[in-house]
Coordinates of C-alpha atoms in Angstrom, one line a residue:
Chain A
X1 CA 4.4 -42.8 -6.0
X2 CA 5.5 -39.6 -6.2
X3 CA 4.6 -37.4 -9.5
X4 CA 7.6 -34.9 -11.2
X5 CA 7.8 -31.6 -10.1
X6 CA 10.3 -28.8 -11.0
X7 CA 13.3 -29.4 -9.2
X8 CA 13.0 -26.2 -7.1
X9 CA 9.4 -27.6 -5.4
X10 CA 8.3 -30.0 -2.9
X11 CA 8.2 -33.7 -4.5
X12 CA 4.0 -34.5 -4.6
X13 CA 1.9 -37.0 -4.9
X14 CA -1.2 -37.0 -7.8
X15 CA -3.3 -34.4 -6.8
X16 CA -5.5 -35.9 -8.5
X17 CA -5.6 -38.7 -5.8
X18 CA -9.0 -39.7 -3.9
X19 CA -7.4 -38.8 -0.9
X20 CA -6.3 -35.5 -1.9
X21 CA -9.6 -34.5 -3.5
X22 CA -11.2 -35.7 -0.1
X23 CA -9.2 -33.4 1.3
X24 CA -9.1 -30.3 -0.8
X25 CA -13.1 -30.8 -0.8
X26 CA -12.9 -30.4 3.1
X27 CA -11.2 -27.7 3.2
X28 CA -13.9 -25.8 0.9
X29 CA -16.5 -27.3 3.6
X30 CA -14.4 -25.9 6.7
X31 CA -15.3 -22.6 5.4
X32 CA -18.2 -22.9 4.1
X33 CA -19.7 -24.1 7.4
X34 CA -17.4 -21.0 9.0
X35 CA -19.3 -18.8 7.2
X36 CA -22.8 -20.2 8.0
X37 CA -21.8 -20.7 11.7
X38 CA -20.8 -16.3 11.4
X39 CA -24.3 -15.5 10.1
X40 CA -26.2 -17.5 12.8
X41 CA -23.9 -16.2 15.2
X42 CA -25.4 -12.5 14.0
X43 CA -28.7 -13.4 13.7
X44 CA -28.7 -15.2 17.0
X45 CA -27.1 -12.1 18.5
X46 CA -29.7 -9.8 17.3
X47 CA -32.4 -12.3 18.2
X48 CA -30.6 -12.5 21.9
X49 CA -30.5 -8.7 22.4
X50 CA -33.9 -8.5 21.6
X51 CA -35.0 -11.0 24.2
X52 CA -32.8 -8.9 27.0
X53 CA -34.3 -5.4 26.1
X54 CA -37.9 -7.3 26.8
X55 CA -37.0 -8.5 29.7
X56 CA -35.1 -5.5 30.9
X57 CA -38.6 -3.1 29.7
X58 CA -40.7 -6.3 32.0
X59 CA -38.8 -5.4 35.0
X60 CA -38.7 -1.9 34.3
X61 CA -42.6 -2.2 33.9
X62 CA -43.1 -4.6 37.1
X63 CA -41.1 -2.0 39.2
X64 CA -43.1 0.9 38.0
X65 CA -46.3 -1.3 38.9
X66 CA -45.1 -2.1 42.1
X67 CA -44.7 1.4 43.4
X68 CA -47.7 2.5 42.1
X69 CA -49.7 -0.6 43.9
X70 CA -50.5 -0.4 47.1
X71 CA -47.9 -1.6 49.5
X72 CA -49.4 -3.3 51.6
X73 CA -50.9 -5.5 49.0
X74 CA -50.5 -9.3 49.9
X75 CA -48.9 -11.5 46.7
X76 CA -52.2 -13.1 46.1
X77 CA -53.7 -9.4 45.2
X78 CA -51.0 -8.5 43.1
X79 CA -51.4 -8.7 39.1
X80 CA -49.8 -11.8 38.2
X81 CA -47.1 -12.0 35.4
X82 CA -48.9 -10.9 32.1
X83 CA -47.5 -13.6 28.9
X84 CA -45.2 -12.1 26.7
X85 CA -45.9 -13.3 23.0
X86 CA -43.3 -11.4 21.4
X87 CA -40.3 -12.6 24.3
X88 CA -41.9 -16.3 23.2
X89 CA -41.7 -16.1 19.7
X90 CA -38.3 -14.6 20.1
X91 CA -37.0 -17.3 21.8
X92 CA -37.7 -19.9 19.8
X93 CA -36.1 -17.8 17.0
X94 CA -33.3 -18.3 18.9
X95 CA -33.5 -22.1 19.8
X96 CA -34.1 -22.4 16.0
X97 CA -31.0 -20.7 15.1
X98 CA -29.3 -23.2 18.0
X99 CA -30.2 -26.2 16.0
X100 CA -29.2 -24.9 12.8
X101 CA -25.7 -24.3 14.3
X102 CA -25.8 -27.7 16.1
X103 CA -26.3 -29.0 12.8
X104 CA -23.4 -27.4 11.3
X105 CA -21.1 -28.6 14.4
X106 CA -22.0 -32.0 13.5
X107 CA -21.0 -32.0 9.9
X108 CA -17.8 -30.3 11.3
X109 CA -17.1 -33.4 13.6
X110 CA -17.9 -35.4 10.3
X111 CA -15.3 -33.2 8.3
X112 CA -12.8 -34.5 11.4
X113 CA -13.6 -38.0 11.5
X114 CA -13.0 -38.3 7.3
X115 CA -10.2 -36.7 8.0
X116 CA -9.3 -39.1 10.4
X117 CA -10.0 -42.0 7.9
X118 CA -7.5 -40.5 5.4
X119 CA -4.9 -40.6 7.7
X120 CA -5.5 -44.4 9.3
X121 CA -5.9 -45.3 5.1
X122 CA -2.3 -43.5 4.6
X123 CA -0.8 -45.7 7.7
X124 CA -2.3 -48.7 6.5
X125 CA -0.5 -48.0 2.7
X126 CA 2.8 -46.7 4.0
X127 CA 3.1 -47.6 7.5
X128 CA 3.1 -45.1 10.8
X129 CA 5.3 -41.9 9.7
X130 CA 6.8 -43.1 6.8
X131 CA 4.7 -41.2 4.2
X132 CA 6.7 -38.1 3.7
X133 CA 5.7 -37.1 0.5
X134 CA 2.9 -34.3 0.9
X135 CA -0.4 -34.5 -1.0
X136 CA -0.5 -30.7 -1.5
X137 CA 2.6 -28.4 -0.8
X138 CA 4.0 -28.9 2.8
X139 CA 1.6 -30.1 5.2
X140 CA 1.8 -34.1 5.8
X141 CA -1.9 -35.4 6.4
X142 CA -1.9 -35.9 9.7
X143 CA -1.6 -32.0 9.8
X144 CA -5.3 -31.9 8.4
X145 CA -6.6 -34.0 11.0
X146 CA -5.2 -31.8 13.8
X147 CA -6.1 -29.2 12.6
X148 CA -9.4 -30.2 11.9
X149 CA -9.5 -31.5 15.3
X150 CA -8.3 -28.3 17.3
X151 CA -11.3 -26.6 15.0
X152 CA -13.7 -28.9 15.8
X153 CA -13.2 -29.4 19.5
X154 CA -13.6 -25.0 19.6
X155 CA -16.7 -25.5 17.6
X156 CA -18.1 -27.8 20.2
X157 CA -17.4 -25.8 23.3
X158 CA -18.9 -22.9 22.1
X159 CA -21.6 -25.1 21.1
X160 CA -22.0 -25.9 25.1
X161 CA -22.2 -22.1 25.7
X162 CA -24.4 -21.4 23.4
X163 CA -26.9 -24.0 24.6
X164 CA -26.9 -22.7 28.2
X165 CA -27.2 -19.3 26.8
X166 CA -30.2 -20.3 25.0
X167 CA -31.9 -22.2 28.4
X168 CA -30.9 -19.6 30.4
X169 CA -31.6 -16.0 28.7
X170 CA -35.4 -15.6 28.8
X171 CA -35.4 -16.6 32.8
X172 CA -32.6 -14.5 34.4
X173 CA -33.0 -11.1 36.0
X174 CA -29.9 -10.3 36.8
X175 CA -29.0 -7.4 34.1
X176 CA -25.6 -7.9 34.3
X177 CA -25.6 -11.6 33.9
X178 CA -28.1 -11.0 30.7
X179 CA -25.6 -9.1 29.9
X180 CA -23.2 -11.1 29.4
X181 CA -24.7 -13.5 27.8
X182 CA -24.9 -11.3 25.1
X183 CA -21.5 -10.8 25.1
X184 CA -20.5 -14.4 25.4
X185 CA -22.4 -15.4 22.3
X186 CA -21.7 -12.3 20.3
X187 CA -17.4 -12.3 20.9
X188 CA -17.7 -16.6 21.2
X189 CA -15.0 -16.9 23.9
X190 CA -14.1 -20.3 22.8
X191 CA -13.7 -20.2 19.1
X192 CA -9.8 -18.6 19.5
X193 CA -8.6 -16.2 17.0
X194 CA -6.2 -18.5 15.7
X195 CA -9.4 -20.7 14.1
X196 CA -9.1 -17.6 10.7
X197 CA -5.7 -18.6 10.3
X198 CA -6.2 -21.9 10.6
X199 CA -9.0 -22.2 8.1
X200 CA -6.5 -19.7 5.6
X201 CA -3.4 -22.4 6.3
X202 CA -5.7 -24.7 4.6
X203 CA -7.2 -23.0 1.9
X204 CA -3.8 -22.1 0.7
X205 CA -2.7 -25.3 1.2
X206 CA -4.9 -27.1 -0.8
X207 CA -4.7 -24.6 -3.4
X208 CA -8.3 -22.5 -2.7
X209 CA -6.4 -19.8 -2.3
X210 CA -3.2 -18.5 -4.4
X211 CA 0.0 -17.0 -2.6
Chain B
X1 CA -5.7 44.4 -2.2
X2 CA -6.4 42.0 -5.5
X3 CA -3.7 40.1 -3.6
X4 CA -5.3 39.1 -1.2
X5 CA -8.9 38.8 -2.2
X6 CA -7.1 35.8 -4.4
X7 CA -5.0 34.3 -1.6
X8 CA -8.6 34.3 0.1
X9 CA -10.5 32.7 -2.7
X10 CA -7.5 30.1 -3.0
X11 CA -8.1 29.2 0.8
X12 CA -11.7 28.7 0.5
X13 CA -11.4 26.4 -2.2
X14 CA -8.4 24.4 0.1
X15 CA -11.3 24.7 3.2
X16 CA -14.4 23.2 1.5
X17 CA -13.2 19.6 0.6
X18 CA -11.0 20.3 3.9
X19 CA -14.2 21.0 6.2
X20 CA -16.0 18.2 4.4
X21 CA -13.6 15.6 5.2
X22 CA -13.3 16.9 9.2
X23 CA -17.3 16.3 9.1
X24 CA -17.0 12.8 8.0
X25 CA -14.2 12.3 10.6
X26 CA -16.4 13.8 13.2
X27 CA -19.4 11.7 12.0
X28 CA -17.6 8.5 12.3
X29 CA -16.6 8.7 15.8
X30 CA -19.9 8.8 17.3
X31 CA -20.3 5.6 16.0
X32 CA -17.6 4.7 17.1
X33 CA -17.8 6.0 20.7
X34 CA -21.3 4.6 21.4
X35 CA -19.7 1.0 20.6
X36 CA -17.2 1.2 23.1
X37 CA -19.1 2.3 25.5
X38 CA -21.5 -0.6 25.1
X39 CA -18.4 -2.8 25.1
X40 CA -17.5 -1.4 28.4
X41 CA -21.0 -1.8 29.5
X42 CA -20.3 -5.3 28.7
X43 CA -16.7 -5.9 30.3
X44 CA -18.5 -3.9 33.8
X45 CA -21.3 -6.4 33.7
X46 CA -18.8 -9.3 33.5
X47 CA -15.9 -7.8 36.7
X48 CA -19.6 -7.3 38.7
X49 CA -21.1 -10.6 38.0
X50 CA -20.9 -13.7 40.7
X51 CA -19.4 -16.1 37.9
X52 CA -19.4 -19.1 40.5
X53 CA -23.5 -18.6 41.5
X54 CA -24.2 -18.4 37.8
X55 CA -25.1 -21.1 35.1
X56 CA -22.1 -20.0 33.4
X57 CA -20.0 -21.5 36.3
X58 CA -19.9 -24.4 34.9
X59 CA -17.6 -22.9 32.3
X60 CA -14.4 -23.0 34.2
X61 CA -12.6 -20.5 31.4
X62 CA -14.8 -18.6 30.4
X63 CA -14.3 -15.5 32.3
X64 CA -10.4 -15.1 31.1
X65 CA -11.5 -16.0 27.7
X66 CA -14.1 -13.5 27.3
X67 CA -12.3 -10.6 29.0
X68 CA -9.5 -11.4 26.2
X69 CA -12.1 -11.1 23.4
X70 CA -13.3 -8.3 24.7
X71 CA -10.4 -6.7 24.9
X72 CA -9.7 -7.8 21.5
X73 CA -12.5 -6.1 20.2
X74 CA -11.9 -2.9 22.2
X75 CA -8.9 -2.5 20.9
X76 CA -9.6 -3.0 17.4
X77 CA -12.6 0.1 18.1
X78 CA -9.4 1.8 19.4
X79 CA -7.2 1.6 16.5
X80 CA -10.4 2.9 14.4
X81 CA -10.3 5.6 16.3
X82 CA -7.1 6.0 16.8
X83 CA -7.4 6.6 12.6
X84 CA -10.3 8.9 12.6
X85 CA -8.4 11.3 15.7
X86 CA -5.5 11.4 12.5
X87 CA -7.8 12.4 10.3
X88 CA -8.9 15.5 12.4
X89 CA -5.3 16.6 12.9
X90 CA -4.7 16.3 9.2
X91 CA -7.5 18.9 8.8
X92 CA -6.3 21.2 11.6
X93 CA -2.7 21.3 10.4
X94 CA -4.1 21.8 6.4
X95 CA -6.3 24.9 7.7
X96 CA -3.6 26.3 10.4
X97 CA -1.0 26.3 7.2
X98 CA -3.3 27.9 4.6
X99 CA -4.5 30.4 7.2
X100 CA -1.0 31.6 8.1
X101 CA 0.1 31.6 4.1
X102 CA -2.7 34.7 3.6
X103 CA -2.2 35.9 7.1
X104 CA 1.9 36.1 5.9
X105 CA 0.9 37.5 3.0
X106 CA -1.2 40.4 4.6
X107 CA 1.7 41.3 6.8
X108 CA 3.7 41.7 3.4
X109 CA 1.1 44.4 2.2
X110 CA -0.1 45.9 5.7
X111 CA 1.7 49.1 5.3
X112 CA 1.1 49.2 1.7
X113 CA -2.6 49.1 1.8
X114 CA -3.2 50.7 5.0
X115 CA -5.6 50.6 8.3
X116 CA -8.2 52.2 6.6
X117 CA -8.5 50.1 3.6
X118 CA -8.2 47.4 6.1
X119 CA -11.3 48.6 7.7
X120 CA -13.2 49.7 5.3
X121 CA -16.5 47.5 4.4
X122 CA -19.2 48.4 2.0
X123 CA -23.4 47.7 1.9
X124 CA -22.7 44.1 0.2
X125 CA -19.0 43.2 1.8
X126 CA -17.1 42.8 4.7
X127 CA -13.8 44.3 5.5
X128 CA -10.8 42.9 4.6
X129 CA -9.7 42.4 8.6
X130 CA -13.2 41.0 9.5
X131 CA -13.1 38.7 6.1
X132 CA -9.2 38.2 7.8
X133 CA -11.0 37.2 11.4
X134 CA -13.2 34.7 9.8
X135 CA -9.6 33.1 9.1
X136 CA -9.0 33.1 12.3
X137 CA -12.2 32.1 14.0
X138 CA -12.1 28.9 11.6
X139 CA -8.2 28.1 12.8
X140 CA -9.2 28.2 16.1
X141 CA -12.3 26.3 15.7
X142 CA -10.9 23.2 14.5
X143 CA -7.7 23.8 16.7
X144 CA -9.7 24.2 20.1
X145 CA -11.9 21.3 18.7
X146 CA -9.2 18.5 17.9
X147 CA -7.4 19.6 21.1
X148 CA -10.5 18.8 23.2
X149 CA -11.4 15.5 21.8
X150 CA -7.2 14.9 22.3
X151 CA -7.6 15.6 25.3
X152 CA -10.8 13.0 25.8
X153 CA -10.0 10.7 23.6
X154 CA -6.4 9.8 24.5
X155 CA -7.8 9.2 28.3
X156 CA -9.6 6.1 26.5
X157 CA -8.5 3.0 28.1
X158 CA -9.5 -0.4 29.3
X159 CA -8.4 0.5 32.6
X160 CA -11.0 3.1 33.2
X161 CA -14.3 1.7 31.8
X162 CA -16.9 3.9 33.5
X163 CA -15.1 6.7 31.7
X164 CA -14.8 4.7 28.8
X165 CA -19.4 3.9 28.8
X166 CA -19.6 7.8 29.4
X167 CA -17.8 9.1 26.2
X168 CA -20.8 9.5 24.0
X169 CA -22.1 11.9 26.3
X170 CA -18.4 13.5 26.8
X171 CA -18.3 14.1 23.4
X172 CA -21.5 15.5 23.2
X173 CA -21.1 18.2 25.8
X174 CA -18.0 18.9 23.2
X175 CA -20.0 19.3 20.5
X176 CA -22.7 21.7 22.2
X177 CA -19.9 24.2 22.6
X178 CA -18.4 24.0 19.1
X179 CA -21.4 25.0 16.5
X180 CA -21.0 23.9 12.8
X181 CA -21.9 27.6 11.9
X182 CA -18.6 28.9 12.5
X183 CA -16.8 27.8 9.6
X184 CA -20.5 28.3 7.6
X185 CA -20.5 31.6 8.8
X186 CA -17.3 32.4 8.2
X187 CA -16.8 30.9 5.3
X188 CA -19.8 33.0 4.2
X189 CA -17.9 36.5 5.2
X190 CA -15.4 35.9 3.1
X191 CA -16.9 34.9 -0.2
X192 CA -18.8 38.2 0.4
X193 CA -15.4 39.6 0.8
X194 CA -13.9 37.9 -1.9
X195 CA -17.2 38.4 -4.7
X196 CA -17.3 42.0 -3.6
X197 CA -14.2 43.6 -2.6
X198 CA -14.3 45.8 -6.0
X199 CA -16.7 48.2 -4.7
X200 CA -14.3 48.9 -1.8
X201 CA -11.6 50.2 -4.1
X202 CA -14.4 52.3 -6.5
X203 CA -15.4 53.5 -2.9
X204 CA -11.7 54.5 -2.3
X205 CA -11.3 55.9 -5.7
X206 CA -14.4 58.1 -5.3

């Protein structure tokens, strides 16, 4: 049932739907979850280039150790590995801040799958493709689920790298490989610029934001 | 000679906001340096690396995709100071104008006033051609400056990223040859100049 509009604009549905509220209430959780995802991404980064400069000062340390040893020292008589409190309470700063952004990929999947749900209730109503009239301005639903879809499925591969990152950081000592890991999780490879505009389509769309 | 000892006090009022603004300019590219060279500490550590004897092999894109986001991001640092570089030349060509206005003017009155008055200082003021140098010296100190960080600065490019991780200390060896106190000092001369230049003409009239 579509509601009057002016003659100039797109024909609409209620906005005031269920469906449309779902919807509009998504998109305010897209970026909300954006935003939290951006802050643990700093924190984590900060936490992450702290546990390289340890390790690169242990190395730096071990080496300086080692020439100053005797050399022809057997392994048994050299000093073993001292424990680094600080490097372990680092890291699990940063498996902390790994699950926190696990958590928020999660409810991003569950954003998708409502979504989803909207789309198979609109088939059900109207039949595959034959709902043209938008909820919102232009974008017919299926829209939201893809492109809640494409932002999920970035979300969850960066996700993967971050979690071999985290498993992985503390035990290399390879400088350059530590490094980048840094600069995998701090530019986040797979979360493609496009994901801003993406996340701005829909707030406009759904009226969070005015043109 | 009242001519000019107002052309002069017109120009130091131009300088001052003029030489404040060039500081902020030249402030915000060290900043700015030092990140792109730890970017391009980043993007040497990733062409070195052995991606397919890492744990990140697994990641079958991820090399391509980070290069682009680091390229990205260095060009972003670019543009920024692509801005700041536009701000120096802004002050260059503001001083090099209002520096050639009073040196126009002095031409104008040369033969009028003469060498000697020219020349002439007193126990509390320079003379009118050393207040006239200071000019000068502050012209060429923010032209030989902006040319040099040009001349660094415009080298800046992805393609050449150990150059690119050495430009903080570039632009430090810069710096070491261009002291702040020149446009201090000068600027100093000719207020003296400016505050003081009566007692030349009671010393003339005497």
């Amino acid at each position: 049932m579509a509601a009057k509009s002016p003659a100039n604009s797109t024909p609409r549905r209620p906005v005031s739907s269920l469906s449309a509220r779902k919807l509009k209430d998504n998109a305010a959780d897209w970026h909300n979850l954006m935003m939290k995802w951006e802050k643990l991404n700093d924190s984590g980064f900060t936490t992450a280039n702290k546990i390289v400069n340890m390790k690169i000062g242990e190395q730096f340390q071990d080496n300086e150790l080692e020439i100053a040893c005797d050399s022809s020292a057997t392994e048994s008589e050299k000093p073993a590995p001292k424990y680094n409190e600080e490097l372990d309470n680092c890291c699990a700063e940063l498996l902390e801040t790994l699950k926190r952004m696990t958590k928020i990929q999660l409810k991003m999947e569950k954003l998708t799958s409502t979504t989803k749900a909207i789309c198979d209730l609109e088939t059900f109503h109207y039949g595959a493709g034959n709902c043209t009239t938008p909820f919102f301005h232009t974008w017919p639903t299926p829209y939201f689920y893809e492109v809640s879809l494409k932002l999920s499925k970035m979300y969850k591969e960066e996700l993967q790298l971050k979690q071999t990152i985290v498993q992985e950081i503390a035990h290399s000592a390879d400088q350059d490989l530590m490094m980048v890991y840094l600069s995998s999780w701090l530019y986040q490879p797979y979360i493609e610029n496009s994901s801003k505009l993406l996340l701005e389509s829909m707030l406009l769309e759904t009226g969070h934001r005015q043109c | 000679m009242a001519a000019l000892a107002a052309a002069l006090r017109g120009w130091v009022a131009a300088v001052e906001p003029q030489d404040a603004a060039w500081r902020a300019a030249r402030a915000a590219l060290a900043p700015l340096l030092h990140s792109l060279a730890g970017l391009a500490a980043q993007m040497r550590a990733a062409q070195r690396l052995a991606w397919g004897r890492s744990p990140l092999g697994g990641f079958g894109e991820l090399r391509a995709r980070l290069w682009r986001k680091q390229r990205g991001a260095a060009e972003a640092l670019l543009e920024e100071l692509s801005g700041r570089r536009a701000e120096l030349r802004a002050v260059r060509d503001a001083v090099a104008a209002g520096v050639a206005a009073v040196l126009r003017l002095y031409e104008e009155r040369a033969a009028e006033l003469g060498l000697e008055a020219a020349l002439r200082r007193g126990p509390s003021c320079p003379s009118l051609a050393e207040a006239l140098e200071g000019l000068q010296d502050v012209e060429r100190y923010y032209r030989c400056l902006c040319l040099e960080s040009e001349l660094l600065l415009r080298r800046v490019s992805c393609d050449s990223l150990a150059e690119v991780e050495a430009l903080p200390q570039s632009w430090e060896r810069i710096l070491e040859r261009y002291k702040d106190d020149v446009v201090a000092d000068a600027l100093l001369k000719i207020s003296l100049f400016v505050d003081n230049q009566q007692e030349l003409c009671c010393s003339l009239a005497s």
